[in-house]
Structures are given as structure tokens and as C-alpha cells.
Amino acid sequence: MRRKITAFDIVVVIILLFCTLTCLIPLLNTIAISFSDKTSAALGQVYLWPKNFNVTSYREILKEPQFFRSFGNSVMIVLMGGFMNIFFSVVMAFPLSKGTDVFRLRNIYVWIIVFTMLFSGGLIPSFLLIKSLGLMDTYWALTLPSAVPVFSVIMVMNFYKGIPRALEEAAWVDGANPLYILFRIYIPLAMPVIATIALFAFVGHWNAFFGGKIYINTPAKVPLQTYIQSMTAQIDPSKLAAMTPEEQLRQQELSVLTFNAAKVIVSMVPIMLIYPFLQRYFVTGIVLGAVKE
Amino acid sequence: MRNKKNEIYYNAMLAPGMVLLFIFSIVPMFGIIIAFQNFKPALGIFGSSFNGLDNFRLILNFPDVHQVFFNTIYIAVLKIILGLIVPIIFALLLNEVTVGWFKRTVQTVCYLPNFLSWVILAVMFSNIFSYNGFVNEIIAFFGGERIIFMASNQYFRSIIIGTDVWKGFGYGAIVYLAAITNIDLALYESADIDGAGRFKKMWYITMPGIKSTIILLGTLALGNVLNAGFEQIFTMYNPMVYSSVDIIDTYVYRMGLEKTRYSMATAVGLLKSVISFVLIVVSYKLADKFANYKIF
Amino acid sequence: MKAKKILAVLMMFLILAGALVGCGDSAGSQNPGGGSQADEDLMDPWSPYPETVVITTARSYDPKHKWGPEQSMEHNLLTDMIKEQLNVEYQILWQVESTEFLNKLSLNLAAGDIPDTFTIHGVNDYLFYRELVDNGMLADLSEAYDKCAGEYMSEVFDTYEGRNLEPYYEGDALYAIASGQYGYGHSLLWVRKDWLDQVGLDVPMTIEEIEEVLRAFVDQNVGGNNLGFSLDAVNPIGRYASGFTGNAIFYALHAYPNQWLRDDEGNVYWGTIAPEVKDGLEILARWYQEGLIDKQFMTRTNSGEKEALISSGQTGIWFGWWGFPWSMGDLYKTDPDLELVAVQAPLDADGNYSHLWPAPAAQAVVVSKDCANPEAVIKTINVEFNIWRGFDAENKKILDDFDPDGLYDQNWDNMFPTGGFNLEYNNIIPSVGQLAKDMIEAGTSDVPGHPHNTQHDRNMAQSAMEYAQGIKPDGWADYYTRYIGSNVAAESGTIIYNEFPFSTESMADLKPNLDKLTNETFLKIIVGELPVDYFDEFVEQWKAQGGDVLTQEVQAMLDR
């Protein structure tokens, strides 16, 4: 039975189309700029279609070995940090999902963990710590401090809570220990949630830029987003005014709209590639981890 | 059934992570001491003298600090409110769509912004909101006067809030969509029999059905109020708009480093953590009371 | 029992925590040779060290710099030559892009750990420098400077009459070696000759004449899409070296905004609140209203946007420094035969031209107290410039020959261990300008030139000459900068010095708001949103919102 199309339907479609467009337009605009010429872009004449189409910006990227180095650095960091995140989430959530009748100290642990999520020493003490641990200029500085992703832990914990007690009890009867139960029973069941937190972890590490700014000393080791940010950052105009003309000239050369746009597009590529595949999984995963019956 | 042996396992599973948390999250907290000192780099933490609450008194008298706290709360609260409303509306609307391919396309496109970094988005938005950029073109098309968004204290705050909502609405809608599917279909059927139209069904059935989810997410967000979005604002702002979008974290970054006001910056950060803590406790109690949900 | 256990655990945590956070050794400098500073034989400008001295440093880097093969900031031809001649090696502890350099330095300072040496901006970073001095972190360089400054450095500093080092003395101790900021970078008036010819007017020299030219350009729509005159969006009235601002117009009216000046009684005042500024604003407002100024100027905030206006032929008259043509590469590409005219204009009612002068110091090199061999840094500077200016002809040739096709960047500030610290005669611009002029007039590069001229200077002058002769079209930029621009900037004019280029205690807090108030108010006046008479109210606001406080502080600093 085909339902009649009502005014309501039309309104819904229009609004949704609007939402979709707002998500697409910035992307198209940036792509267009990256394929345009420098002057038109600076004059703000590029909208959704390139003006004076050329691939100079992309060719310039090829001439910048640091871009690829940073790209590779980020891949390393994502793998390191991502797996650490997954590991800790999956393992730590297990005991936390038990009630205090089974695990006495459970609530204490939970409050400590939540506490760390809220309170932080701040930039300077963190910096002092990393320095005194000798971790400056290493990827450990970028992955260890965030190794325990509290939000993901809570998500997995909620999921574990939903797994029927009966499964666990049956395993106990068979003489299994908690490790066995975790790895052989819980984790296989939790795959959708794990896919979700994996996505969070990978994307989170890929997009992070601030840590690289603070803790990495050697330009060659800088992660991709930090690298891009250093190229696109705008200089404080009052500082600019106090510089010599030569220095001002140098600053201007650093920041070319079309190059920046190209870099941005290229750095999005990994996400665009992985995203369609994982979309299926993370929808289920979020549901399972967040929605309570 | 408590089993001592199991408990050992449980503790062992938590141990490595807790150690890391201790080292990297808790130890730096002791650096808070700087907030109570007259910190001199040459003397370090152990050598600098204490000056009690002087730094805090200084903060309260600083005109900028009032503005900064105001900005932080204003921006964060609006982000939370809109960050609740927009995904809900989006989810409700999306739920009404029956054409499969349309629904999927919209979803795919709208989930994407969530995965892009602010570094990237800052570049994109500075182009979109520039004087000759897309938004102004549309405004001009309809006969309005162009606006210098990026330098305007009037509009920039809205841009910060708006772009953040933009980034998260698609993704945030997922939970609501799932909650909607949980609503008993029988309710809809009886509404049909009563002659209710689409809108009425949405308002009287769907909305209440996801009420608990809304409350849950809302109270969770409350505790996060003072994190108004450092990375976003840091990559997007410029000195012209400091007075409207400077939040605690960006202010601390500039004060603490460029101006080497280490003690003051740490004191401001401490204030922030204390207020956040109080808010989280409040939201935990609220969630417990209204949604009967122990968040953790 | 349980409470006690928890307490014990907490105590353990506390102790461990304290230990971890508090302990951070200073990296200091590692001198395996332990070169003794007291060794008198080494306190001269050139002698090498018997054992390798390693000096730690931190650098700001240029992400776009294209290094040649086997070249890097740590290791390049220049650092090799320094090692060879002095037996000094530089170890770079960290690098970060220049906008973040101070922040990173500050973080390291909080950890009590600064490198042996680093280069900061003498004026912009002055407060930071003060923080270093107040914390006793810097070494006294007076003895090292006396004994180890090379001839070139001494000569260069002489041309500044000691003004560059003055702010860095505390009594007899010298805590930074600051390079002087050479002048002549003020804004000249540039006009396209072809457009002038098209409207049949002469080069404008007064405000009225400029207005006439502008009106002709706009009315006759020269260029096809003439926007008039473009002003800077953020700071329309300008400072010393800002292009696209209206500052020269103000100078012709004897108004000098954004400077601290002294009045006849010796009291200091901020130039922006002087009544003459109002006259300048009136002119700009009128021009805007009559369409002689780009209607959209306040929105052109994109980097390179105003230059793009010139390249695309939408404006043909602007203010810029002598080196402005270097950013005009695109214009030259589209129109290689283009001729530009530069003049010091507008003149005041008496036919005189006055302009600003930069702050006395530019980059400053500081050395940490923990460095065992501070004089090594000064010696390094000697060697750097000995080579770069061509006095050490042999090594200079090696540098020049390295990249015959110009594939790589040879920016000296990336190669030098001391970064952007530049030694330059105060009169470098006029002297190179004169050299270029001599060559062009003589038709050969074989002219005596000024004793200060180096091979580097000669190369550029020659390039300008070859362009004039038509044999080197690429020399366009050199021709217009070194020959046209430099010589115009060197013409005589009244110099107005900035009485106080530095910062006072409250400046960091109050000045940004005052500047913002100024820029916003002036923008509004220019575009007509506020009447010109509002200026009087602005002055009252400026004073009340901190201007008076700052004036008092500056006065106090000057009277010290």
C-alpha cells in the first residue's frame, strides 16, 4: 500500500536535505580551493568548483617529504595508541562490570577512574612529568597518558553488564577462571562494541594535534595534524606589526590557502577510506554500549 | 558468590591500567601546588615560596578572568543544549523516512563531520565564513549585508557553537535512533486507529519514548560543562575575537606560557577542575534520581 | 584496619608523586672537553677550542624550507665550517614553528631547563627576556663581548651608536647581544606608471595630488575593475613597516600614530591621541565615502589577499616598503614590461617628508648561565657572518656553488646556529641602493662601491643592472627593490624616533584592548559608521581604559 506523500513528508525531506548539504559544502569548497590557483583563492572567488583548475598544490605536497613522514608518524601513533586503548578498555571493563557483591573494591576503582577524567594537573605539571620521565620527543608521550580511555571503558563496561550472568556461571561450573571467561566468552560477544571503541581510538589518535605540539621536539617526528596545524596557524597581527618587513614577507609565504587546502584533503583520505566500512559496525556498537533496556 | 581467587584476577586485570592512570593522570595533579606558590622557574616547585591564596585573589580581581569564565560557561551550556536538541530532531526526522537509499545516504554524509579533526575543520570554516566565502555569498544573494564573521565578537561565538553542533549532530543521533527502534510498535498502531497524524505520533509517542535516553545523555554532558572545546577554539580563534570566545583553557595556555604567569594559570586550571567535579557529582545524583540510572 | 591500609597506600603515592613531578634536572650543557672559560688564550674572536665544545640550543624552523642533499638544520655546510674553524658543535634540543617558539621556551623554562643559547626577538619578546633576567638564568656577556666581538660585529654595532645594546644592560652586565634593526623600511608610495600615463598625470607628491590620481583611476576605471586604494583590514593606520596602511598620510600631517613620542616639555605621549590624527582620519573617511578607497578593504583578511588585488590589476597605487616588489612576483609574471614608480610621498605642507624609524633592536641572542663557554656563541656569530658576507671568500664560494640551479632554499636563518640573528649595517639599504645606481649609471659592475658592500650585495646590484640593460628579465625584483625602492627610501627625510619601543608591566594586559579600541574606532570612522568628531570621545575612552596608566609607566621607565 503506497502511502500518500503529505506536506509533512516534504518538510522532512527538505530539512534533511539541508542537513546533508551543510555537511557536504565545506568539504566541496575545500576540494575546490585545493584545485584552484593561488590568486583566485586569496581573493575568495572559489566556491564549489575550482577556478583555473590545476594540481600545483598537490604536486607541492609531493615535494614536501615532511608531509609523508608526518603521515607515517601518525599511522604509527594510531596503531600504538589504538591497540593500547582497545586492550585497556576491554580488559579493565570486565572487573568493573561486576557488582560489589562479587568484587569488593569495584566502586572505589570506578570513582578513581572517573576522578581522573575530570581533574587534571594542567599543562605545566604534565609537561614536567613527561620531561622527568625522559619521554620527551617519543611517541610514548603521546600514547601513554591517554592509554586508558575512560569513556570507552565505561561503554564496554555497560555492555558487559548486559551479558547474561548465566553464561558466566556455566563457565564457573566448568572450572574457568576470569581470564578465560573474559577472552573466550565476553570478548567474542562484544565485537560490535569493540569495533566502535576501536574506531574512537583510531580516529582520536589520528586527529590529535596538541600533544605533538608540546611533546615532540624533532620536526621529523611530528604527527600529521600537528604538522598541518603548524602550517595553517595564523600569526598574531600585533606581532606581525613589530616584525621587520623581511620577516613579514617570510610569514606570508608560509601560509598559502591552496596548499593548506590540499594538505587538508590529503590528510582526510585515510578516514574517508575506513569510514564506509566501519559505519555498519559502529552504529550497532554505540547502541549496545549506550542504550539501556 | 564472592570468590577470593576471582578477586585477585579482577585486581590484576585493573592493575596495569591503574598504574598508568596513576602516573599520567594523578601524579600531575600534585603539580597543583604551583597554584599556591609564587612560582619562579629558577627555583622550581620545591624552591618556590608559598603565597597561600594570593594567586586566587589576583584572579578574582582580573577583569579578563570574569569574561573568560563567562565565555566558558555560556559556550559550553549552549553547546550542550543544542547538542541535545539538534540530534534529537534529526533522529526524529530521519525516523520518518521510509525510502531506504535516501535514509542511508543522509546518514552516511551526516556522520562524517564527526570524524574530522578541528585542524582540518578550522581550515574549511575559515574559507566558508570568509568575507567572500560561501555563507556571505548566500547572504548577499538574498540582499543582506555581508558579515565579517571571523573578526566579529558578535558572531564568532555563535560560529563556535554552531560548528561544534554541526560536527556532532549526525553521530549523536545514532543513540536516539536506536532508542526509537526500541519503542513498542503497538503504541503506534493504536495511535493510527485513533486517527493521529504523523506529527502527533512523533510528539506524543516517540518523544516520551526516548525521554530516558535524553535525560541520561543530558546529565552526562553536564559534567563536561567546563571543557568548552579547547582544540576547536585554539585552531579557529584569533586575537580579534578573544573577548568573546576565550575560554578557560585557551586563556590558561596564553597566560601560562607566553606571559609566563605560571602560578596564575595553574590556579585558574584548578578552579576549573573543582567546578567540574562538583558538576559531575550533581549530574550523577540527578541521573540517579530522574532516570534511575547509575551512570557508573 | 581498612582506613590504615588506604592511608598507607596514599602516603606511598604521595611520595612517589612528589619525586616524579619535582625531579627534573637541568639539561645544561655537556662539555666533554670541559673547556675552561678562564683560559685567556681563547678569549679572542677567532681562536678554535682545543677540545670540541658542544652547545645546546633550540630553534624555530621554517616548515617550507627545502634543504639540499645531506643538509639539515643540525648539519649543513655552515655548521660544518663552524666546526672546522672553531671546533664548536651545536646540538639542537628541540625545534618548533616560529609562532610557537616562545610558548615552547616558556614550558621548558617552567621546568627550569633552558638551552645554552637561543635567539628571541628583542622587542616582541622583551618581557620574556626580563623574566629570564629576573630569574637569574642568563649569563653576563659583557666580558665575552668586549674580547671576542669580531671586527664586522663591532663595525655594524657602531652604526647604531650603541642603541641596540642599551636596553640589555643591567648596570655593567650585558645579558643579550641584540642586533640593531636597520632602518629605511618605512612605507613608500608605489604607483603603476602605465596607469599614470593612461590618465595623463604626474607622480603625486602631496595628499591632494594623490587624491587627484586616485580619483582619475577610479573615475576612468583604469584596469577594468578599479577598487581604488586598499587599506589593511586589521590596522588601517599602521606602524613602522606596515604596508597598505594610511600611515604616510598621517605623517604628512605631522601625526604619528602607534608610537610613543615626546612633546616640547619632554613628556611622553602616545601618538595616536594627538589632535593631528583627527585630520588624517577626516581625509581617509572622505576618500572612503567618495569611493577612492576599496569599499571592501576591512574584509580582506586572507593572507596575500591585498597583494592579489595588485596582481589582478584591481588597484594601482599603494603604500609599501622598498622590498615590496618581492611579494609582487605574480604581477611581474602577468606583465613583464610593467613599470612602477616609487616616491617618498606625501609631503607635508612645507614640502618635507617625515617617517618612522624601527625599534633599536631586532633579534637578540642570549646565553644561559649554565653554559661553560658563552664566548663561543659570539665567536660563532663572527664566523657565520665572515662567511656569509663574503669576507671569507673561499667558503662563501663553496656556499654559492652548492646550488647553482637554485633548487633549494639557502635561507641563512635556517642554516645559522644562531637562527635569525642578523648583523646588518644601519645604512645597508642606502649603500646597496647606491651601489646598484652606480653600476647602472656606469653600465658595468666594476665600480668601487661603499666599503661596507659585500659580494652578496654586489651580486644583487649586478642583477638589477642586468635587468636595466635588458639582459636579465628575472632581475625585475632586484631592480625594483635594490635600485628603485632602496634609493627612494634613502632619500632624506625627517626621522621620527619611537621614544619607547618596549613593554611595561601593564602593557601586556592593557595594550591589546587599547589597540583593539583604536583599530575598531578608526575603522568605523573611516567607513563612516561614526563621525570624525567621535575622535575626541575616543581619546577620552583611551585614556580611561588604561592609556593614562601606560603613559605614566612609560614616563617612569624613561626617567629611570
mmCIF file of C-alpha atoms in Angstrom, chain C residues 10-132:
data_model
loop_
_atom_site.group_PDB
_atom_site.id
_atom_site.type_symbol
_atom_site.label_atom_id
_atom_site.label_comp_id
_atom_site.label_asym_id
_atom_site.label_seq_id
_atom_site.Cartn_x
_atom_site.Cartn_y
_atom_site.Cartn_z
ATOM 1 C CA LEU C 10 48.091 7.105 49.824
ATOM 2 C CA MET C 11 51.329 8.055 51.557
ATOM 3 C CA MET C 12 53.246 5.874 49.179
ATOM 4 C CA PHE C 13 51.525 7.519 46.266
ATOM 5 C CA LEU C 14 52.302 10.967 47.605
ATOM 6 C CA ILE C 15 55.965 10.281 47.991
ATOM 7 C CA LEU C 16 56.255 8.694 44.604
ATOM 8 C CA ALA C 17 54.301 11.523 43.065
ATOM 9 C CA GLY C 18 56.373 14.219 44.624
ATOM 10 C CA ALA C 19 59.519 12.566 43.450
ATOM 11 C CA LEU C 20 58.342 12.251 39.895
ATOM 12 C CA VAL C 21 56.963 15.730 39.489
ATOM 13 C CA GLY C 22 59.680 17.589 41.252
ATOM 14 C CA CYS C 23 62.695 15.996 39.797
ATOM 15 C CA GLY C 24 63.800 17.406 36.552
ATOM 16 C CA ASP C 25 67.443 18.042 36.042
ATOM 17 C CA SER C 26 68.586 20.910 34.002
ATOM 18 C CA ALA C 27 69.977 19.568 30.804
ATOM 19 C CA GLY C 28 72.639 22.207 30.901
ATOM 20 C CA SER C 29 75.469 21.832 28.519
ATOM 21 C CA GLN C 30 77.712 18.887 28.192
ATOM 22 C CA ASN C 31 81.226 19.904 27.551
ATOM 23 C CA PRO C 32 83.224 16.727 27.273
ATOM 24 C CA GLY C 33 86.296 18.755 26.942
ATOM 25 C CA GLY C 34 85.358 20.902 29.881
ATOM 26 C CA GLY C 35 86.682 23.960 28.085
ATOM 27 C CA SER C 36 87.637 26.346 30.810
ATOM 28 C CA GLN C 37 86.314 29.826 30.455
ATOM 29 C CA ALA C 38 89.194 31.234 32.408
ATOM 30 C CA ASP C 39 91.587 30.287 29.664
ATOM 31 C CA GLU C 40 92.699 33.674 28.415
ATOM 32 C CA ASP C 41 94.072 32.352 25.133
ATOM 33 C CA LEU C 42 90.591 31.580 23.989
ATOM 34 C CA MET C 43 89.028 34.950 24.730
ATOM 35 C CA ASP C 44 89.523 36.382 21.315
ATOM 36 C CA PRO C 45 87.308 36.494 18.266
ATOM 37 C CA TRP C 46 88.714 33.649 16.270
ATOM 38 C CA SER C 47 90.755 31.023 18.028
ATOM 39 C CA PRO C 48 89.385 27.499 17.984
ATOM 40 C CA TYR C 49 88.930 25.369 21.053
ATOM 41 C CA PRO C 50 91.364 22.567 21.737
ATOM 42 C CA GLU C 51 88.548 20.178 22.602
ATOM 43 C CA THR C 52 85.159 20.219 20.956
ATOM 44 C CA VAL C 53 82.715 22.440 22.735
ATOM 45 C CA VAL C 54 79.095 21.326 22.462
ATOM 46 C CA ILE C 55 76.464 23.983 22.894
ATOM 47 C CA THR C 56 72.783 23.148 23.210
ATOM 48 C CA THR C 57 70.242 25.326 21.500
ATOM 49 C CA ALA C 58 66.617 25.485 20.445
ATOM 50 C CA ARG C 59 65.454 26.729 17.083
ATOM 51 C CA SER C 60 62.386 27.914 15.338
ATOM 52 C CA TYR C 61 62.088 26.328 11.975
ATOM 53 C CA ASP C 62 60.514 27.104 8.700
ATOM 54 C CA PRO C 63 58.402 24.154 7.568
ATOM 55 C CA LYS C 64 58.763 25.193 3.952
ATOM 56 C CA HIS C 65 62.488 25.321 3.824
ATOM 57 C CA LYS C 66 63.787 22.995 1.145
ATOM 58 C CA TRP C 67 67.032 21.508 2.251
ATOM 59 C CA GLY C 68 69.623 20.333 -0.240
ATOM 60 C CA PRO C 69 71.014 16.816 -0.196
ATOM 61 C CA GLU C 70 72.525 15.890 3.137
ATOM 62 C CA GLN C 71 71.665 19.269 4.518
ATOM 63 C CA SER C 72 69.578 19.859 7.601
ATOM 64 C CA MET C 73 69.257 22.323 10.397
ATOM 65 C CA GLU C 74 71.540 20.237 12.560
ATOM 66 C CA HIS C 75 74.065 19.618 9.876
ATOM 67 C CA ASN C 76 74.717 21.855 6.944
ATOM 68 C CA LEU C 77 77.604 23.427 5.122
ATOM 69 C CA LEU C 78 77.696 26.316 7.526
ATOM 70 C CA THR C 79 77.691 24.262 10.712
ATOM 71 C CA ASP C 80 80.480 22.190 9.221
ATOM 72 C CA MET C 81 82.526 25.293 8.573
ATOM 73 C CA ILE C 82 81.927 26.496 12.120
ATOM 74 C CA LYS C 83 83.065 23.166 13.472
ATOM 75 C CA GLU C 84 86.118 23.339 11.297
ATOM 76 C CA GLN C 85 87.119 26.828 12.278
ATOM 77 C CA LEU C 86 86.165 26.926 15.938
ATOM 78 C CA ASN C 87 85.700 23.323 16.980
ATOM 79 C CA VAL C 88 82.247 24.205 18.262
ATOM 80 C CA GLU C 89 79.237 21.974 17.721
ATOM 81 C CA TYR C 90 75.601 22.859 18.184
ATOM 82 C CA GLN C 91 73.141 20.337 19.479
ATOM 83 C CA ILE C 92 69.536 21.217 18.771
ATOM 84 C CA LEU C 93 67.353 20.152 21.673
ATOM 85 C CA TRP C 94 64.048 20.985 20.068
ATOM 86 C CA GLN C 95 62.550 22.799 17.110
ATOM 87 C CA VAL C 96 59.129 24.258 16.652
ATOM 88 C CA GLU C 97 57.483 26.606 14.193
ATOM 89 C CA SER C 98 58.220 30.236 14.900
ATOM 90 C CA THR C 99 54.750 31.217 16.119
ATOM 91 C CA GLU C 100 55.076 28.693 18.936
ATOM 92 C CA PHE C 101 58.699 29.221 19.791
ATOM 93 C CA LEU C 102 58.112 31.382 22.801
ATOM 94 C CA ASN C 103 55.439 29.060 24.175
ATOM 95 C CA LYS C 104 57.686 26.046 23.991
ATOM 96 C CA LEU C 105 60.521 28.021 25.512
ATOM 97 C CA SER C 106 58.224 29.051 28.313
ATOM 98 C CA LEU C 107 57.259 25.449 29.040
ATOM 99 C CA ASN C 108 60.885 24.481 29.223
ATOM 100 C CA LEU C 109 61.556 27.484 31.399
ATOM 101 C CA ALA C 110 58.885 26.278 33.821
ATOM 102 C CA ALA C 111 60.832 23.054 34.043
ATOM 103 C CA GLY C 112 63.858 25.168 34.822
ATOM 104 C CA ASP C 113 65.591 23.891 31.756
ATOM 105 C CA ILE C 114 66.667 26.278 29.052
ATOM 106 C CA PRO C 115 69.173 25.535 26.324
ATOM 107 C CA ASP C 116 72.646 27.019 26.387
ATOM 108 C CA THR C 117 71.709 29.592 23.831
ATOM 109 C CA PHE C 118 68.767 30.676 21.777
ATOM 110 C CA THR C 119 67.573 33.648 19.796
ATOM 111 C CA ILE C 120 64.463 35.638 20.619
ATOM 112 C CA HIS C 121 63.029 38.886 19.371
ATOM 113 C CA GLY C 122 64.490 41.792 21.288
ATOM 114 C CA VAL C 123 61.339 43.857 21.234
ATOM 115 C CA ASN C 124 58.400 41.476 20.911
ATOM 116 C CA ASP C 125 59.826 39.128 23.486
ATOM 117 C CA TYR C 126 61.229 41.762 25.772
ATOM 118 C CA LEU C 127 59.037 40.810 28.710
ATOM 119 C CA PHE C 128 60.109 37.214 28.376
ATOM 120 C CA TYR C 129 63.700 38.331 28.301
ATOM 121 C CA ARG C 130 63.059 40.251 31.527
ATOM 122 C CA GLU C 131 61.624 37.138 33.120
ATOM 123 C CA LEU C 132 64.824 35.297 32.254
#
